[in-house]
Coordinates of C-alpha atoms in Angstrom, one line a residue:
M451 CA -22.8 -12.5 -69.2
G452 CA -22.3 -13.6 -65.7
M453 CA -19.5 -16.0 -65.3
C454 CA -16.0 -14.7 -65.7
L455 CA -14.2 -15.8 -68.9
D456 CA -11.1 -16.8 -66.9
T457 CA -12.6 -19.9 -65.3
E458 CA -9.2 -21.3 -64.4
H459 CA -7.9 -18.3 -62.4
C460 CA -11.1 -16.5 -61.4
G461 CA -14.5 -18.1 -62.3
F462 CA -16.5 -15.4 -60.4
D463 CA -20.2 -15.4 -61.1
N464 CA -21.2 -11.8 -61.7
R465 CA -24.5 -10.1 -61.8
N466 CA -26.4 -10.3 -65.1
N467 CA -25.9 -6.7 -66.2
A468 CA -22.2 -6.4 -65.3
R469 CA -19.7 -5.5 -68.0
F470 CA -16.5 -6.4 -66.1
C471 CA -15.8 -9.1 -63.6
A472 CA -16.1 -7.7 -60.1
R473 CA -13.2 -9.9 -58.9
C474 CA -10.5 -9.7 -61.6
G475 CA -11.7 -6.8 -63.9
L476 CA -11.9 -8.8 -67.2
P477 CA -14.7 -8.0 -69.7
L478 CA -17.5 -10.5 -69.7
R479 CA -18.7 -12.5 -72.7
G480 CA -21.1 -10.5 -74.9
T481 CA -20.1 -7.1 -73.6
F482 CA -18.7 -4.3 -75.8
L483 CA -15.4 -2.5 -75.3
Q484 CA -16.0 1.2 -76.1
G485 CA -19.3 0.2 -77.7
R486 CA -17.5 -1.4 -80.6
Y487 CA -15.6 -4.6 -79.9
K488 CA -17.9 -7.5 -78.8
I489 CA -16.1 -9.9 -76.5
Q490 CA -16.4 -13.6 -77.5
N491 CA -13.8 -15.9 -75.9
L492 CA -10.7 -16.0 -73.7
V493 CA -7.8 -17.2 -75.9
S494 CA -4.9 -17.2 -73.4
H495 CA -3.7 -15.9 -70.0
D496 CA -0.1 -15.1 -69.8
R497 CA 0.9 -13.7 -66.3
N498 CA -0.7 -10.2 -66.3
I499 CA -1.8 -10.2 -70.0
I500 CA -4.9 -11.7 -71.5
T501 CA -5.8 -12.3 -75.1
L502 CA -9.5 -12.3 -76.2
D503 CA -11.4 -13.1 -79.4
A504 CA -13.8 -10.2 -80.3
Y505 CA -15.8 -8.9 -83.2
D506 CA -15.4 -5.4 -84.6
Q507 CA -18.9 -4.1 -85.1
D508 CA -17.7 -1.0 -87.1
N509 CA -15.6 -3.0 -89.7
N510 CA -17.5 -6.3 -89.5
Q511 CA -14.4 -8.4 -88.9
Q512 CA -12.9 -10.7 -86.3
V513 CA -10.2 -9.1 -84.1
T514 CA -7.9 -10.0 -81.3
V515 CA -7.9 -8.0 -78.1
R516 CA -4.9 -8.0 -75.8
A517 CA -5.3 -6.4 -72.4
L518 CA -3.7 -6.0 -69.0
I519 CA -5.5 -7.7 -66.1
P520 CA -6.6 -4.8 -63.9
R521 CA -6.1 -6.4 -60.5
A522 CA -2.7 -7.8 -61.5
T523 CA -1.1 -4.5 -62.7
T524 CA -0.3 -1.1 -61.4
A525 CA -1.4 2.3 -62.8
Q526 CA 2.1 2.9 -64.1
E527 CA 2.1 -0.5 -66.0
R528 CA -1.2 0.4 -67.5
E529 CA 0.0 3.8 -68.6
S530 CA 3.2 2.2 -70.1
F531 CA 1.0 -0.3 -72.0
L532 CA -1.1 2.5 -73.5
Q533 CA 2.0 4.5 -74.5
E534 CA 3.6 1.4 -76.2
A535 CA 0.2 0.5 -77.8
D536 CA 0.2 4.0 -79.3
M537 CA 3.7 3.4 -80.8
A538 CA 2.7 0.0 -82.1
R539 CA -0.3 1.5 -83.8
S540 CA 1.9 4.1 -85.4
L541 CA 4.3 1.5 -86.6
S542 CA 1.4 -0.7 -87.9
A543 CA 0.2 2.1 -90.1
R544 CA 3.3 1.6 -92.2
I545 CA 2.6 -2.1 -92.8
T546 CA 0.8 -2.8 -96.1
D547 CA 1.7 -6.5 -96.7
P548 CA -1.4 -8.6 -97.1
G549 CA -1.8 -11.0 -94.2
S550 CA 0.1 -8.9 -91.8
I551 CA -1.1 -8.5 -88.3
R552 CA -1.5 -4.8 -87.3
V553 CA -2.5 -2.9 -84.2
I554 CA -5.5 -0.9 -85.3
D555 CA -6.8 0.6 -82.0
Y556 CA -6.1 0.9 -78.3
G557 CA -7.6 2.6 -75.3
Q558 CA -9.2 2.2 -71.9
D559 CA -12.7 1.2 -71.0
G560 CA -13.5 1.0 -67.3
P561 CA -10.6 -0.7 -65.5
L562 CA -9.3 -2.3 -68.7
V563 CA -6.5 -1.0 -70.9
F564 CA -6.3 -2.8 -74.2
L565 CA -5.1 -2.9 -77.8
V566 CA -6.8 -4.4 -80.8
K567 CA -5.1 -6.3 -83.6
S568 CA -6.5 -7.5 -86.9
E569 CA -5.2 -9.0 -90.1
L570 CA -4.7 -7.0 -93.2
V571 CA -6.8 -9.1 -95.6
P572 CA -5.7 -9.1 -99.2
V573 CA -8.1 -9.4 -102.2
T574 CA -6.4 -12.6 -103.1
R575 CA -4.9 -14.4 -100.1
R576 CA -1.3 -15.5 -100.4
A577 CA 1.1 -17.2 -98.0
A578 CA 2.4 -15.0 -95.1
S579 CA 5.9 -13.9 -95.6
A580 CA 8.6 -14.7 -93.1
T581 CA 9.2 -11.6 -91.0
R582 CA 11.3 -11.3 -87.8
V583 CA 9.2 -11.5 -84.7
T584 CA 10.1 -9.0 -82.0
T585 CA 8.9 -8.6 -78.5
E586 CA 6.0 -6.3 -78.9
F587 CA 5.5 -5.0 -75.4
T588 CA 7.6 -4.7 -72.3
S589 CA 5.0 -3.7 -69.8
N590 CA 6.2 -6.5 -67.5
F591 CA 9.6 -4.7 -67.1
H592 CA 10.3 -4.0 -63.6
Q593 CA 9.0 -0.6 -62.6
P594 CA 9.0 1.3 -59.3
A595 CA 5.7 0.8 -57.4
S596 CA 5.8 3.8 -55.1
M597 CA 4.5 7.3 -55.7
S598 CA 5.7 10.7 -54.5
D599 CA 3.7 12.5 -51.8
D600 CA 2.4 14.9 -54.3
G601 CA 0.9 11.9 -56.2
D602 CA 2.6 12.5 -59.5
M603 CA 3.2 9.3 -61.4
A604 CA 6.5 9.0 -63.3
T605 CA 5.9 7.7 -66.8
Q606 CA 7.7 4.5 -67.3
L607 CA 8.4 3.9 -71.0
R608 CA 10.1 1.1 -72.9
I609 CA 10.8 1.6 -76.6
V610 CA 9.3 -1.1 -78.9
V611 CA 11.7 -2.5 -81.5
P612 CA 9.6 -2.7 -84.7
D613 CA 9.8 -5.5 -87.2
S614 CA 13.0 -5.2 -89.2
A615 CA 12.8 -3.0 -92.2
K616 CA 15.1 -5.4 -93.9
S617 CA 12.5 -7.9 -94.9
Q618 CA 15.0 -9.6 -97.2
Q619 CA 16.9 -10.6 -94.2
G620 CA 13.9 -12.5 -93.0
Q621 CA 15.2 -15.5 -95.0
S622 CA 17.6 -17.9 -93.4
Y623 CA 21.2 -18.1 -94.4
T624 CA 21.0 -21.7 -95.7
P625 CA 17.7 -22.2 -97.5
V626 CA 17.1 -25.7 -98.7
P627 CA 17.4 -25.8 -102.5
H628 CA 14.2 -26.5 -104.5
S629 CA 15.9 -29.3 -106.3
A630 CA 16.4 -31.2 -103.0
Y631 CA 12.8 -32.1 -102.9
P632 CA 10.6 -33.9 -105.4
P633 CA 7.5 -32.1 -106.7
H634 CA 4.7 -31.9 -104.1
S635 CA 7.3 -32.7 -101.3
R636 CA 8.4 -29.2 -100.2
P637 CA 9.3 -29.0 -96.5
H638 CA 6.6 -27.7 -94.1
D639 CA 6.9 -23.9 -93.6
W640 CA 7.4 -24.0 -89.8
L641 CA 8.6 -20.4 -89.7
S642 CA 5.4 -19.0 -91.3
E643 CA 3.3 -21.1 -89.0
A644 CA 5.3 -20.0 -86.0
N645 CA 5.0 -16.3 -86.9
A646 CA 1.2 -16.7 -87.4
A647 CA 0.8 -18.3 -83.9
Y648 CA 3.0 -15.6 -82.4
E649 CA 0.8 -12.9 -83.9
R650 CA -2.3 -14.7 -82.4
S651 CA -0.5 -14.5 -79.0
D652 CA -0.5 -18.3 -78.9
Y653 CA 3.1 -18.4 -77.6
N654 CA 3.1 -22.1 -76.7
E655 CA 2.2 -23.1 -80.3
A656 CA 4.6 -20.5 -81.6
L657 CA 7.4 -21.9 -79.5
A658 CA 6.8 -25.4 -80.7
A659 CA 6.8 -24.3 -84.4
Y660 CA 9.9 -22.1 -83.9
E661 CA 11.7 -25.1 -82.5
Q662 CA 10.7 -27.1 -85.5
A663 CA 12.0 -24.2 -87.7
T664 CA 15.3 -24.1 -86.0
R665 CA 15.7 -27.9 -86.6
Q666 CA 14.7 -27.5 -90.2
D667 CA 17.3 -24.6 -90.6
T668 CA 19.7 -24.2 -87.8
A669 CA 21.0 -20.9 -89.2
S670 CA 17.6 -19.2 -89.5
I671 CA 17.9 -15.9 -87.6
D672 CA 14.2 -15.4 -87.7
A673 CA 13.4 -18.8 -86.1
W674 CA 15.9 -18.2 -83.3
S675 CA 14.7 -14.6 -82.7
G676 CA 11.1 -15.7 -82.7
K677 CA 11.9 -18.5 -80.3
G678 CA 13.5 -16.0 -78.0
A679 CA 10.5 -13.7 -78.1
S680 CA 8.1 -16.5 -77.4
L681 CA 10.1 -17.8 -74.5
L682 CA 10.2 -14.3 -73.0
H683 CA 6.4 -14.0 -73.3
L684 CA 6.1 -17.4 -71.6
G685 CA 8.2 -16.3 -68.7
H686 CA 11.4 -18.1 -69.5
P687 CA 14.0 -15.3 -69.9
D688 CA 17.0 -17.5 -69.4
E689 CA 16.1 -19.7 -72.3
A690 CA 15.2 -16.7 -74.3
L691 CA 18.7 -15.3 -73.8
Q692 CA 20.1 -18.6 -75.1
A693 CA 18.0 -18.3 -78.3
Y694 CA 19.2 -14.8 -78.9
D695 CA 22.8 -15.8 -78.2
Y696 CA 22.6 -18.5 -80.9
A697 CA 21.1 -16.0 -83.4
L698 CA 24.0 -13.7 -82.6
L699 CA 26.5 -16.5 -83.3
V700 CA 25.1 -16.6 -86.8
R701 CA 24.8 -12.8 -87.2
P702 CA 27.0 -11.0 -84.6
D703 CA 26.7 -7.6 -86.2
D704 CA 22.9 -7.3 -86.2
P705 CA 21.9 -4.2 -84.0
E706 CA 18.3 -5.4 -83.7
L707 CA 19.3 -8.7 -82.2
W708 CA 21.6 -7.0 -79.7
T709 CA 18.7 -4.6 -78.7
L710 CA 16.4 -7.5 -78.3
R711 CA 18.9 -9.4 -76.2
A712 CA 19.2 -6.3 -74.0
S713 CA 15.4 -6.4 -73.4
V714 CA 15.8 -9.9 -72.0
L715 CA 18.7 -8.9 -69.8
H716 CA 16.5 -6.0 -68.5
E717 CA 13.9 -8.6 -67.6
L718 CA 16.6 -10.5 -65.7
R719 CA 17.7 -7.3 -64.0
R720 CA 21.2 -7.8 -65.3
F721 CA 21.6 -4.1 -66.1
D722 CA 25.3 -4.0 -66.7
E723 CA 25.0 -6.7 -69.4
E724 CA 22.0 -4.9 -70.8
M725 CA 24.1 -1.7 -71.3
D726 CA 26.8 -3.8 -73.0
C727 CA 24.3 -5.0 -75.5
Y728 CA 23.3 -1.5 -76.5
D729 CA 27.0 -0.7 -76.9
Q730 CA 27.3 -3.7 -79.2
A731 CA 24.2 -2.7 -81.2
L732 CA 25.7 0.8 -81.7
M733 CA 29.1 -0.5 -82.7
A734 CA 27.3 -2.5 -85.4
D735 CA 25.2 0.5 -86.5
P736 CA 25.9 3.9 -84.7
N737 CA 22.6 5.2 -86.2
Y738 CA 20.3 2.4 -85.0
V739 CA 17.7 4.7 -83.4
Y740 CA 16.0 2.0 -81.2
A741 CA 19.3 1.2 -79.5
W742 CA 19.8 4.8 -78.5
S743 CA 16.2 5.3 -77.3
S744 CA 16.2 2.0 -75.4
R745 CA 19.5 2.8 -73.9
G746 CA 18.1 6.1 -72.7
M747 CA 15.1 4.4 -71.1
A748 CA 17.4 2.0 -69.3
L749 CA 19.6 4.7 -68.0
A750 CA 16.7 6.7 -66.8
E751 CA 15.5 3.7 -64.8
Q752 CA 19.0 3.3 -63.4
N753 CA 18.8 6.8 -62.0
K754 CA 21.4 8.1 -64.5
P755 CA 19.4 11.0 -65.9
D756 CA 22.3 13.0 -67.4
E757 CA 23.5 9.9 -69.5
A758 CA 19.8 9.2 -70.4
L759 CA 19.4 12.7 -71.7
L760 CA 22.4 12.2 -74.0
A761 CA 21.0 9.0 -75.4
F762 CA 17.6 10.6 -76.0
D763 CA 19.4 13.4 -77.8
R764 CA 21.0 11.0 -80.2
A765 CA 17.8 9.1 -80.8
L766 CA 15.9 12.3 -81.5
L767 CA 18.7 13.6 -83.8
L768 CA 18.2 10.4 -85.9
D769 CA 14.4 10.5 -85.7
P770 CA 12.9 13.7 -84.3
R771 CA 9.3 12.4 -84.8
Q772 CA 9.4 10.0 -81.9
S773 CA 6.9 11.5 -79.5
T774 CA 7.5 8.8 -76.9
V775 CA 11.1 9.7 -76.7
W776 CA 10.3 13.4 -76.3
Q777 CA 8.0 12.4 -73.5
A778 CA 10.7 10.2 -71.8
M779 CA 13.1 13.1 -72.1
S780 CA 10.6 15.4 -70.5
D781 CA 10.1 13.0 -67.6
T782 CA 13.8 12.8 -67.1
L783 CA 14.1 16.6 -67.0
Y784 CA 11.2 16.6 -64.6
S785 CA 13.0 14.2 -62.3
L786 CA 16.0 16.7 -62.3
Q787 CA 13.6 19.5 -61.4
R788 CA 14.4 21.2 -64.7
Y789 CA 10.8 22.1 -65.1
D790 CA 11.1 24.8 -67.8
E791 CA 13.1 22.4 -70.1
A792 CA 10.6 19.6 -69.3
L793 CA 7.8 21.9 -70.4
I794 CA 9.5 22.7 -73.7
T795 CA 10.3 19.1 -74.4
I796 CA 6.7 17.8 -73.8
D797 CA 5.5 20.6 -76.0
R798 CA 7.6 19.0 -78.8
A799 CA 5.9 15.7 -78.2
I800 CA 2.5 17.4 -78.3
E801 CA 3.4 19.1 -81.6
I802 CA 3.9 15.6 -83.1
D803 CA 0.9 13.9 -81.6
N804 CA -1.8 16.1 -79.9
Q805 CA -4.2 13.2 -79.6
R806 CA -2.3 11.4 -76.9
S807 CA -3.9 12.0 -73.5
S808 CA -0.7 11.1 -71.6
L809 CA 1.1 14.0 -73.2
W810 CA -1.4 16.6 -72.0
D811 CA -1.4 14.9 -68.6
T812 CA 2.4 15.1 -68.4
R813 CA 2.3 18.8 -69.3
G814 CA -0.3 19.4 -66.6
N815 CA 1.7 17.6 -64.0
I816 CA 4.7 19.8 -64.8
L817 CA 2.7 23.0 -64.4
R818 CA 1.3 21.8 -61.1
R819 CA 4.8 21.0 -59.8
M820 CA 5.7 24.6 -60.9
K821 CA 2.9 25.8 -58.5
N822 CA 0.5 26.6 -61.3
P823 CA -2.5 24.3 -60.6
E824 CA -4.9 26.8 -62.3
Q825 CA -3.0 26.3 -65.6
A826 CA -2.6 22.5 -65.0
L827 CA -6.4 21.9 -64.6
P828 CA -7.5 22.7 -68.2
L829 CA -4.8 20.5 -69.5
H830 CA -6.0 17.5 -67.4
E831 CA -9.5 18.3 -68.6
R832 CA -8.2 18.2 -72.2
A833 CA -6.6 14.8 -71.5
L834 CA -9.9 13.6 -70.1
Q835 CA -11.7 14.7 -73.2
L836 CA -9.5 12.3 -75.2
D837 CA -9.7 9.5 -72.6
P838 CA -12.6 9.9 -70.2
Q839 CA -12.2 6.4 -68.8
N840 CA -8.6 6.8 -67.6
A841 CA -8.4 6.7 -63.8
T842 CA -4.9 8.3 -63.7
L843 CA -6.2 11.4 -65.5
W844 CA -9.1 11.8 -63.0
F845 CA -6.5 11.4 -60.2
D846 CA -4.3 14.2 -61.7
K847 CA -7.3 16.5 -62.2
A848 CA -8.3 15.9 -58.5
N849 CA -4.7 16.9 -57.5
D850 CA -5.1 20.2 -59.3
L851 CA -8.4 20.8 -57.5
R852 CA -6.9 19.9 -54.2
D853 CA -4.1 22.4 -54.7
L854 CA -6.7 25.0 -55.6
R855 CA -8.5 24.1 -52.3
R856 CA -11.6 23.2 -54.2
Y857 CA -12.0 20.3 -51.9
A858 CA -15.6 19.2 -52.7
E859 CA -14.7 19.0 -56.5
A860 CA -11.4 17.2 -55.7
L861 CA -13.2 14.6 -53.7
A862 CA -15.6 14.0 -56.6
A863 CA -12.7 13.6 -59.0
Y864 CA -10.9 11.2 -56.7
D865 CA -14.1 9.2 -56.4
E866 CA -14.3 9.0 -60.2
A867 CA -10.7 7.8 -60.4
L868 CA -11.4 5.1 -57.8
S869 CA -14.6 4.0 -59.5
L870 CA -12.5 3.3 -62.6
D871 CA -9.6 1.8 -60.7
P872 CA -10.2 1.0 -57.0
T873 CA -6.6 -0.2 -56.6
L874 CA -5.1 3.3 -57.2
A875 CA -3.4 3.8 -53.8
G876 CA -2.3 7.4 -54.5
A877 CA -5.9 8.4 -55.1
W878 CA -7.0 6.8 -51.8
Y879 CA -4.1 8.6 -50.0
N880 CA -4.8 12.0 -51.4
R881 CA -8.5 11.6 -50.9
G882 CA -7.7 11.0 -47.2
N883 CA -5.6 14.2 -47.1
V884 CA -8.6 16.2 -48.5
L885 CA -11.0 14.6 -46.0
A886 CA -8.6 15.4 -43.2
A887 CA -8.5 19.0 -44.4
L888 CA -12.3 19.0 -44.2
K889 CA -12.1 17.7 -40.6
M890 CA -13.8 14.4 -41.7
F891 CA -11.3 12.4 -39.7
E892 CA -12.9 9.0 -39.6
D893 CA -13.5 9.0 -43.3
A894 CA -9.9 10.1 -43.8
L895 CA -8.6 7.2 -41.7
E896 CA -10.7 4.8 -43.8
S897 CA -9.3 6.3 -47.0
Y898 CA -5.7 5.9 -45.7
D899 CA -6.4 2.2 -44.8
H900 CA -7.6 1.6 -48.4
A901 CA -4.4 3.3 -49.7
L902 CA -2.3 1.0 -47.5
E903 CA -4.3 -2.1 -48.6
Y904 CA -3.0 -1.6 -52.1
D905 CA 0.5 -0.2 -51.3
S906 CA 1.7 -1.1 -47.8
G907 CA 4.9 0.7 -48.5
L908 CA 3.3 4.1 -49.0
I909 CA 5.2 5.8 -46.1
S910 CA 3.3 9.1 -46.2
A911 CA 0.0 7.3 -45.7
W912 CA 1.4 5.6 -42.5
Y913 CA 2.7 8.9 -41.2
N914 CA -0.5 10.8 -41.9
K915 CA -2.6 8.0 -40.5
G916 CA -0.5 8.1 -37.3
S917 CA -0.6 11.9 -37.1
L918 CA -4.4 11.8 -37.4
L919 CA -4.8 9.1 -34.8
H920 CA -2.6 11.2 -32.5
E921 CA -4.9 14.2 -32.9
L922 CA -7.8 11.9 -32.1
H923 CA -6.0 10.8 -28.9
R924 CA -5.7 7.2 -30.2
H925 CA -2.1 7.1 -29.2
T926 CA -1.4 3.4 -29.2
E927 CA -2.8 3.1 -32.7
A928 CA -0.8 6.1 -33.7
I929 CA 2.5 4.6 -32.5
D930 CA 1.8 1.4 -34.5
A931 CA 1.3 3.6 -37.6
F932 CA 4.6 5.6 -37.0
D933 CA 6.5 2.3 -36.5
R934 CA 5.2 1.1 -39.9
A935 CA 6.5 4.3 -41.5
L936 CA 9.8 3.9 -39.7
A937 CA 10.1 0.3 -40.9
V938 CA 10.1 1.8 -44.5
D939 CA 12.5 4.7 -43.7
T940 CA 14.3 4.6 -40.4
H941 CA 15.5 8.2 -41.0
Y942 CA 11.9 9.7 -41.2
I943 CA 12.4 12.5 -38.8
A944 CA 8.8 13.6 -38.5
A945 CA 7.7 10.1 -37.6
W946 CA 10.3 9.9 -34.8
N947 CA 9.1 13.2 -33.5
N948 CA 5.4 12.4 -33.6
K949 CA 6.0 8.9 -32.2
G950 CA 7.7 10.6 -29.3
L951 CA 4.7 12.9 -28.7
S952 CA 2.3 9.9 -28.7
L953 CA 4.6 8.0 -26.2
F954 CA 4.6 11.2 -24.1
A955 CA 0.8 11.4 -24.1
L956 CA 0.8 7.7 -22.8
G957 CA 3.2 8.6 -20.0
R958 CA 5.9 6.4 -21.4
M959 CA 8.6 9.0 -20.9
D960 CA 11.8 6.9 -21.4
E961 CA 10.5 5.6 -24.7
A962 CA 9.4 9.1 -25.7
L963 CA 12.9 10.5 -25.0
A964 CA 14.5 7.7 -27.0
A965 CA 12.3 8.5 -30.0
L966 CA 13.1 12.2 -29.7
D967 CA 16.8 11.4 -29.4
Q968 CA 16.5 9.7 -32.8
A969 CA 14.8 12.7 -34.3
T970 CA 17.4 15.2 -33.0
S971 CA 20.3 12.9 -34.0
F972 CA 19.0 12.5 -37.6
A973 CA 18.0 16.2 -37.9
P974 CA 20.0 18.3 -35.4
E975 CA 18.9 21.5 -37.2
E976 CA 15.2 21.0 -36.6
P977 CA 14.1 23.1 -33.6
D978 CA 10.7 21.3 -33.0
A979 CA 12.3 18.1 -32.0
W980 CA 14.6 19.9 -29.5
Y981 CA 11.6 21.7 -27.9
N982 CA 9.7 18.4 -27.6
K983 CA 12.8 16.8 -26.1
A984 CA 13.1 19.6 -23.5
V985 CA 9.5 19.0 -22.5
V986 CA 10.1 15.3 -21.9
L987 CA 13.3 16.0 -20.0
E988 CA 11.5 18.5 -17.8
K989 CA 8.9 15.8 -17.0
L990 CA 11.7 13.4 -16.1
G991 CA 13.1 16.0 -13.7
R992 CA 16.3 16.6 -15.8
K993 CA 15.8 20.3 -15.7
Q994 CA 19.3 21.4 -16.7
E995 CA 19.3 19.2 -19.8
A996 CA 15.8 20.5 -20.6
L997 CA 17.0 24.1 -20.4
T998 CA 20.0 23.3 -22.7
C999 CA 17.6 21.8 -25.3
Q1000 CA 15.3 24.9 -25.1
E1001 CA 18.3 27.2 -25.6
W1002 CA 19.5 25.2 -28.6
A1003 CA 16.1 25.2 -30.1
R1004 CA 15.8 29.0 -29.8
S1005 CA 19.2 29.5 -31.3
L1006 CA 18.2 27.4 -34.3
E1007 CA 15.1 29.5 -34.8
Q1008 CA 17.1 32.7 -34.7
Q1009 CA 19.6 31.3 -37.3
A1010 CA 16.7 30.3 -39.5
A1011 CA 15.1 33.8 -39.1
M1012 CA 18.4 35.5 -40.0
G1013 CA 18.7 33.3 -43.0
N1014 CA 15.3 34.3 -44.3
V1015 CA 16.0 38.1 -43.9

């Protein structure tokens, strides 16, 4: 133990009994993930994903562990990784070919989310068959980093396109006839070598072998597709797109190729072209379920929820056992505040797979948003029984306890979440709110600062920090915090109002009036800003204007009271 396995990017010298690197979060050599997988060596480091050699103590076999680097990924990316790992494991269960690489396990241990891959070993080993390589995970897709004030995290899902069921199509169009080569002079099988390297996550070696395979057979769909997938993993989406384009020249009616091309365009944020690819895939095969589900995911991310729901409907009509799609549909309905329907939909997902903690978590979040935290709490506790090392689940449980005003228990749950993932900005923020409710103001400010360290765009944290500093009469600091909030959203009415109050407290009347002018112009129906503006005008000796503002504020309150009758 001790030295971090990633000597190139980290190299931190940890204490002897540490399991994870204190700097980057990677597991250390000789440690065990979930008490089962003994970590041996670092194989590769590809942006925010690492590949490790490990030994499975339960099955006495070598395995490959792929994991997200904790300090280089967000909570949403880690949740998406686990969801996609779950789908990959489900798909792997159908694979029976000897020599195939399968996902056998996944989970979270401490700050690390991971999956485990192993080879299905035959009794008599034979050469690996040529199967199309597809991009396995899309956790590096762009995802929103911000979080709602309530702290709910939107599930960001991307459908994994499985290996083609048409294994016979794994052969190239122009195989070299056996008679073209003398005995013992068969050409080297570059495609099988490339596929094996890809499954080991050795994308550089895979790319080199795929390039040889495309030279050997320029019409090999699998070689071009594998080359595209490898280039995407290596961070070269433009070149990956060219590889898929060439494959589509050979086979222009292949829905899988069009769907894979769409995934590259998503990475390039060329969303209109991405949607065109899904259209092409569905023209080739109107019943290609992964094109419908991926199309739905893309539409949801583009804030087109109604169209996304239609795509999910088509996907589920074709394959109603896709729990990930049911969950995505539930998330979309949730975003539309159609909570009753979201609840029904997530229940369908749970009927299919009741061992996925994320499904119980989603159901709990819906119930909390429906103002039923007492019903949400046992669901989040059920999720934690399935995955006790998941920081997001502790965070959501803490939110239930916060809403139930069980503040001491809420703090303990936030602390547990942060011990598992200290980068979880939403947990620091909500922890600060609970501390403020308990009048522990200095501790609350410290918690807000931690939240902003990990998410400087968390506007509510800037606003709450400023409001707390104002209450503590630290007005100059409060103004700085309000300015940071307004830099994110210039129409943040409450920030303009409270900035005006802090400027008033410092005797900076003209600036206070300018701030309150902004508040009343952006929200002329809010009486508080008009009352505060009247106070400043009174102080400036502009009594008639102050009186007008007071009268207007009173009329707004009367209108509001009549509307509530």
